[in-house]
Amino acid sequence: VIDVELRNIMKKFQNNVVVRDFNLQVEQGEFVSFLGPSGCGKTTTLNMIAGFLDPDEGELLIKGRRMNGVPPYKRELGMVFQTYSLFPHMTVAENVAYGLKLRKVGKAEMQERVKRVLELVKLPHVADRYPKQLSGGQRQRIAIARALVIEPSLLLLDEPLSNLDAKLREELRDELKRLHQEIGVTTIFVTHDQEEALSLSDRIVVLNHGRVEQIGTPEEIYNRPASEFVHTFIGKTNRLEGVVLAQDGEGLTVKTAGGLIVRAARQQRAFAPGERVAVFVRPEKIRLADGAAADEVNHASGQLMIASFLGAFTECEVKAGGHTLSVKVQMDGQGMPLTPGRAVNCRWESEDVLVMPA
Ligand code: ADP
Ligand code: MG
């Protein structure tokens, strides 16, 4: 069952097109994220789904019904924003009950539903407090409770975690995941944070300058990016420019500007010998070993420049083959001492190399 459908949606402000050719089908119960940098059109698109804005072109369908021109209150949506949008003069219980009051739900049922949804977000004890007596994380949980209490057919979340500090953000992220698993409401979640999108989503829509770059599962987005933009936006990577030496059925060989020979397994598209390309290898895909060794395919010897201990892993910078490579090293206790200046060599697998046109 398709809950939400965007067909060739376009939106412009004055003459500035900020969303174009947006096509998407969201299945019932799905958790879909809009991911992209600030200004790429995430909020504008969400606001069109919510009904705060109308598309200039294209069709918007919710549960199969055309929604163009239908006001927000007729769409039965729950929405949560980045900034806390609770009413300051109302208690938590009154805030949460607000949508039910508008819908003329009876008092007994209202109290029951408020109680249930506060239990759902694990805050049953704050019902009588005012928003200013709550922490930021608690306020966002209440905002989520207020959105859910009307049992919306669709939950829209616009960067709800962005104003929280790192630890709380992760806690509430796990909480959102649990909530979604528990109630299964169709959800569209806007974020500029790739980790949030990867960890929460069934599918991610990557946006860049108002265009859809790719729609896919977190694994597809991470492992088979449709463009350089998607690959670099989704996580740290090494980018080496070079020229294609050879292409065959198994993959291709590239000589980088720094003189390394890189072998890449079969790519999604073909390249011609002589073509200028960029090769990408993620820092966590490079293995660091002791000492110098002769340069060979997918192998570079060099010098360790910087090692930053980050707890679960150490981020290293290695000068090798005329490039500076970022390498993520797992610390397992038997690793070599990561002393700056020492000789090291780097290796990677051809399956972990991505090639894009330069
Ligand atoms: P995001 O949520 O991805 O950060 P937005 O959807 O808020 O991006 O904005 C997309 C683009 O549209 C931006 O360039 C922004 O400046 C512009 N924009 C958003 N709202 C308006 C508006 N009401 N009038 C004019 N331009 C707008
Ligand atoms: Mg926004």
mmCIF file of N, CA and C and ligand atoms in Angstrom, residues 42-43 158-159 190, ligand 2:
data_model
loop_
_atom_site.group_PDB
_atom_site.id
_atom_site.type_symbol
_atom_site.label_atom_id
_atom_site.label_comp_id
_atom_site.label_asym_id
_atom_site.label_seq_id
_atom_site.Cartn_x
_atom_site.Cartn_y
_atom_site.Cartn_z
ATOM 1 N N LYS A 42 14.727 20.208 1.760
ATOM 2 C CA LYS A 42 14.090 19.191 2.611
ATOM 3 C C LYS A 42 12.821 19.726 3.256
ATOM 4 N N THR A 43 12.952 20.871 3.942
ATOM 5 C CA THR A 43 11.804 21.441 4.656
ATOM 6 C C THR A 43 10.707 21.848 3.682
ATOM 7 N N ASP A 158 10.752 17.219 11.193
ATOM 8 C CA ASP A 158 11.722 18.109 10.549
ATOM 9 C C ASP A 158 12.899 18.386 11.480
ATOM 10 N N GLU A 159 13.968 17.651 11.314
ATOM 11 C CA GLU A 159 15.181 17.775 12.134
ATOM 12 C C GLU A 159 14.863 17.837 13.632
ATOM 13 N N VAL A 190 13.231 14.378 8.276
ATOM 14 C CA VAL A 190 14.181 15.267 7.599
ATOM 15 C C VAL A 190 15.430 15.421 8.451
HETATM 16 MG MG MG B 2 15.099 22.621 6.845
#
